[in-house]
Every structure is written in C-alpha cells, then in structure tokens.
PDB file of C-alpha atoms in Angstrom:
ATOM      1  CA  MET A   1      -8.886  47.024  10.496  1.00 57.00           C
ATOM      2  CA  THR A   2      -8.924  44.340   7.916  1.00 70.00           C
ATOM      3  CA  GLU A   3     -10.632  41.000   8.496  1.00 81.00           C
ATOM      4  CA  GLN A   4      -8.169  38.366   9.700  1.00 86.00           C
ATOM      5  CA  GLN A   5      -8.155  34.950   8.117  1.00 87.00           C
ATOM      6  CA  PRO A   6      -8.011  31.921  10.404  1.00 89.00           C
ATOM      7  CA  ARG A   7      -4.533  30.587  10.998  1.00 89.00           C
ATOM      8  CA  ARG A   8      -3.470  27.568   8.980  1.00 87.00           C
ATOM      9  CA  SER A   9      -1.493  24.735  10.481  1.00 86.00           C
ATOM     10  CA  ARG A  10       2.197  25.012   9.803  1.00 89.00           C
ATOM     11  CA  ARG A  11       2.810  21.308  10.402  1.00 89.00           C
ATOM     12  CA  ALA A  12       4.426  19.535   7.468  1.00 89.00           C
ATOM     13  CA  GLN A  13       2.045  17.276   5.530  1.00 84.00           C
ATOM     14  CA  ARG A  14       3.768  14.327   3.863  1.00 87.00           C
ATOM     15  CA  PRO A  15       2.212  11.355   2.089  1.00 86.00           C
ATOM     16  CA  ALA A  16       2.380   7.975   3.822  1.00 83.00           C
ATOM     17  CA  PRO A  17       5.150   5.626   2.643  1.00 87.00           C
ATOM     18  CA  ALA A  18       4.246   2.640   0.487  1.00 87.00           C
ATOM     19  CA  GLY A  19       2.801  -0.245   2.480  1.00 83.00           C
ATOM     20  CA  VAL A  20       1.668   1.910   5.401  1.00 84.00           C
ATOM     21  CA  ASP A  21      -1.952   2.683   6.206  1.00 80.00           C
ATOM     22  CA  PRO A  22      -2.352   6.441   5.625  1.00 80.00           C
ATOM     23  CA  ARG A  23      -5.279   6.682   8.075  1.00 80.00           C
ATOM     24  CA  PRO A  24      -4.800   4.087  10.865  1.00 77.00           C
ATOM     25  CA  SER A  25      -7.213   5.828  13.228  1.00 77.00           C
ATOM     26  CA  GLU A  26     -10.173   5.292  10.881  1.00 79.00           C
ATOM     27  CA  HIS A  27     -10.331   1.531  11.568  1.00 73.00           C
ATOM     28  CA  PRO A  28     -12.657   0.058  14.186  1.00 75.00           C
ATOM     29  CA  LEU A  29     -10.979  -0.576  17.517  1.00 77.00           C
ATOM     30  CA  ASP A  30     -12.094  -4.191  17.611  1.00 79.00           C
ATOM     31  CA  ALA A  31     -10.365  -5.012  14.303  1.00 75.00           C
ATOM     32  CA  GLN A  32      -7.302  -7.237  14.451  1.00 75.00           C
ATOM     33  CA  ALA A  33      -3.971  -5.536  13.806  1.00 75.00           C
ATOM     34  CA  GLY A  34      -2.119  -6.449  10.613  1.00 73.00           C
ATOM     35  CA  GLU A  35       0.715  -8.151  12.467  1.00 75.00           C
ATOM     36  CA  ASP A  36      -1.839 -10.303  14.335  1.00 79.00           C
ATOM     37  CA  GLN A  37      -3.378 -11.652  11.142  1.00 75.00           C
ATOM     38  CA  ALA A  38      -2.060 -14.682   9.267  1.00 76.00           C
ATOM     39  CA  ALA A  39      -1.326 -12.550   6.203  1.00 72.00           C
ATOM     40  CA  GLY A  40       0.926 -10.343   8.332  1.00 71.00           C
ATOM     41  CA  TRP A  41       3.197 -13.320   8.913  1.00 74.00           C
ATOM     42  CA  GLY A  42       3.213 -14.392   5.258  1.00 69.00           C
ATOM     43  CA  ASP A  43       0.714 -17.204   5.713  1.00 68.00           C
ATOM     44  CA  GLY A  44      -1.876 -15.705   3.396  1.00 61.00           C
ATOM     45  CA  ASP A  45      -5.432 -16.920   3.679  1.00 56.00           C
ATOM     46  CA  ALA A  46      -4.482 -20.585   3.766  1.00 53.00           C
ATOM     47  CA  ALA A  47      -6.467 -22.706   6.155  1.00 58.00           C
ATOM     48  CA  PRO A  48      -4.597 -25.396   8.053  1.00 56.00           C
ATOM     49  CA  GLY A  49      -4.325 -28.364   5.745  1.00 65.00           C
ATOM     50  CA  SER A  50      -2.776 -31.796   5.760  1.00 73.00           C
ATOM     51  CA  ALA A  51       0.723 -30.360   5.296  1.00 77.00           C
ATOM     52  CA  ASP A  52       0.310 -28.264   8.450  1.00 81.00           C
ATOM     53  CA  ARG A  53      -0.997 -31.249  10.399  1.00 83.00           C
ATOM     54  CA  ALA A  54       1.909 -33.399   9.197  1.00 85.00           C
ATOM     55  CA  ASN A  55       4.379 -30.759  10.356  1.00 86.00           C
ATOM     56  CA  GLU A  56       2.701 -30.568  13.773  1.00 85.00           C
ATOM     57  CA  GLU A  57       2.917 -34.348  14.134  1.00 87.00           C
ATOM     58  CA  ARG A  58       6.593 -34.304  13.128  1.00 89.00           C
ATOM     59  CA  LEU A  59       7.324 -31.620  15.731  1.00 86.00           C
ATOM     60  CA  ARG A  60       5.559 -33.664  18.424  1.00 86.00           C
ATOM     61  CA  ARG A  61       7.568 -36.786  17.489  1.00 88.00           C
ATOM     62  CA  ASP A  62      10.918 -35.005  17.251  1.00 89.00           C
ATOM     63  CA  LYS A  63      10.887 -33.324  20.663  1.00 85.00           C
ATOM     64  CA  PRO A  64      14.064 -33.736  22.734  1.00 82.00           C
ATOM     65  CA  PRO A  65      14.043 -36.536  25.335  1.00 82.00           C
ATOM     66  CA  HIS A  66      14.441 -34.133  28.264  1.00 85.00           C
ATOM     67  CA  TRP A  67      11.077 -32.517  27.390  1.00 80.00           C
ATOM     68  CA  GLY A  68       9.279 -35.646  28.619  1.00 69.00           C
TER      69      GLY A  68
END
C-alpha cells in the first residue's frame, strides 16, 4: 500500500472583510471590546474638556419639570 497523506480541511478559507479583526481570539480576555471604547463610538481619544462639561451642565438645566 502507498503511504496516505493526512487529510486537509475542506472548509473554505476567506480573508476577513475590511474593518474586521481577522484574528479576534488572539486578544487578551481582559481587553475592552471595540464597541466599549470611546473610539468605537466616534469619540476618538478626546478627554472630557470644557465643551463636554458645558453640555452636561446644559442637560442638567434643561431637564423637564416632571423629572424633579
């Protein structure tokens, strides 16, 4: 008999789409997910500044009267 070669996987191998992590399982489990980071929401690396504080104050002032 001839020597048999090991079987190869027949599963289709396709490249990851643009913008997707091709190897998500290689990240540490304690790392924050992309959608949980500020950059995932379009905030970038901006720290809260005076504009953010002003907006927070405006939201506190403009609450509806029934909110107490």
